[in-house]
Amino acid sequence: MGAEPQPVQVFDHDVYTVLLAADPTAVLAVLRQVPQHRRPVLDPDLLRFYADHFPDHTIAVCCFE
């Protein structure tokens, strides 16, 4: 009876804010949770490419200054 798993886990580790997702296309929806000074500009087409070509892999986006 736990909570539903989040599509993207967002957490801080040392100097990074890390986004961890089973579906790369879900990353853009939570990017606003990354502090502005660390927030990268990500290409939606690149994330779709990873989702289409590596469906059984998890993606980690490590954001830093």
Short mmCIF file of N, CA and C in Angstrom, two decimals, residues 12-37:
data_model
loop_
_atom_site.label_atom_id
_atom_site.label_comp_id
_atom_site.label_asym_id
_atom_site.label_seq_id
_atom_site.Cartn_x
_atom_site.Cartn_y
_atom_site.Cartn_z
N ASP A 12 19.29 15.35 -4.93
CA ASP A 12 20.59 16.01 -4.92
C ASP A 12 21.65 15.04 -4.44
N HIS A 13 22.79 15.09 -5.09
CA HIS A 13 23.94 14.30 -4.68
C HIS A 13 25.18 15.15 -4.89
N ASP A 14 25.79 15.55 -3.79
CA ASP A 14 26.98 16.40 -3.84
C ASP A 14 26.65 17.67 -4.62
N VAL A 15 27.36 17.96 -5.69
CA VAL A 15 27.14 19.19 -6.46
C VAL A 15 26.12 18.99 -7.58
N TYR A 16 25.49 17.83 -7.66
CA TYR A 16 24.57 17.51 -8.74
C TYR A 16 23.13 17.48 -8.26
N THR A 17 22.22 17.83 -9.16
CA THR A 17 20.83 17.46 -9.04
C THR A 17 20.65 16.38 -10.09
N VAL A 18 20.18 15.21 -9.68
CA VAL A 18 20.10 14.06 -10.57
C VAL A 18 18.64 13.76 -10.89
N LEU A 19 18.37 13.51 -12.17
CA LEU A 19 17.06 13.06 -12.63
C LEU A 19 17.25 11.63 -13.10
N LEU A 20 16.49 10.71 -12.54
CA LEU A 20 16.61 9.29 -12.87
C LEU A 20 15.25 8.83 -13.38
N ALA A 21 15.21 8.32 -14.63
CA ALA A 21 13.93 7.98 -15.24
C ALA A 21 14.01 6.72 -16.08
N ALA A 22 12.98 5.89 -15.99
CA ALA A 22 12.86 4.73 -16.85
C ALA A 22 12.43 5.16 -18.26
N ASP A 23 11.68 6.26 -18.34
CA ASP A 23 11.23 6.81 -19.62
C ASP A 23 11.89 8.17 -19.82
N PRO A 24 12.86 8.26 -20.72
CA PRO A 24 13.56 9.53 -20.92
C PRO A 24 12.64 10.71 -21.26
N THR A 25 11.52 10.44 -21.92
CA THR A 25 10.63 11.53 -22.31
C THR A 25 9.94 12.17 -21.10
N ALA A 26 9.95 11.52 -19.96
CA ALA A 26 9.33 12.06 -18.75
C ALA A 26 10.21 13.11 -18.07
N VAL A 27 11.47 13.19 -18.46
CA VAL A 27 12.42 14.10 -17.82
C VAL A 27 12.00 15.56 -17.97
N LEU A 28 11.53 15.94 -19.14
CA LEU A 28 11.18 17.34 -19.39
C LEU A 28 10.10 17.85 -18.43
N ALA A 29 9.19 16.98 -18.03
CA ALA A 29 8.08 17.39 -17.15
C ALA A 29 8.56 17.78 -15.76
N VAL A 30 9.71 17.28 -15.32
CA VAL A 30 10.18 17.59 -13.96
C VAL A 30 11.41 18.49 -13.95
N LEU A 31 11.82 18.94 -15.11
CA LEU A 31 13.02 19.76 -15.19
C LEU A 31 12.90 21.04 -14.36
N ARG A 32 11.69 21.53 -14.16
CA ARG A 32 11.49 22.75 -13.36
C ARG A 32 11.87 22.55 -11.90
N GLN A 33 12.01 21.29 -11.47
CA GLN A 33 12.43 21.00 -10.10
C GLN A 33 13.94 21.18 -9.91
N VAL A 34 14.66 21.30 -11.00
CA VAL A 34 16.11 21.52 -10.95
C VAL A 34 16.34 23.02 -10.76
N PRO A 35 17.20 23.41 -9.82
CA PRO A 35 17.48 24.84 -9.66
C PRO A 35 17.89 25.47 -10.99
N GLN A 36 17.41 26.68 -11.22
CA GLN A 36 17.62 27.37 -12.50
C GLN A 36 19.09 27.38 -12.93
N HIS A 37 19.99 27.61 -11.99
CA HIS A 37 21.41 27.71 -12.34
C HIS A 37 22.03 26.37 -12.74
#
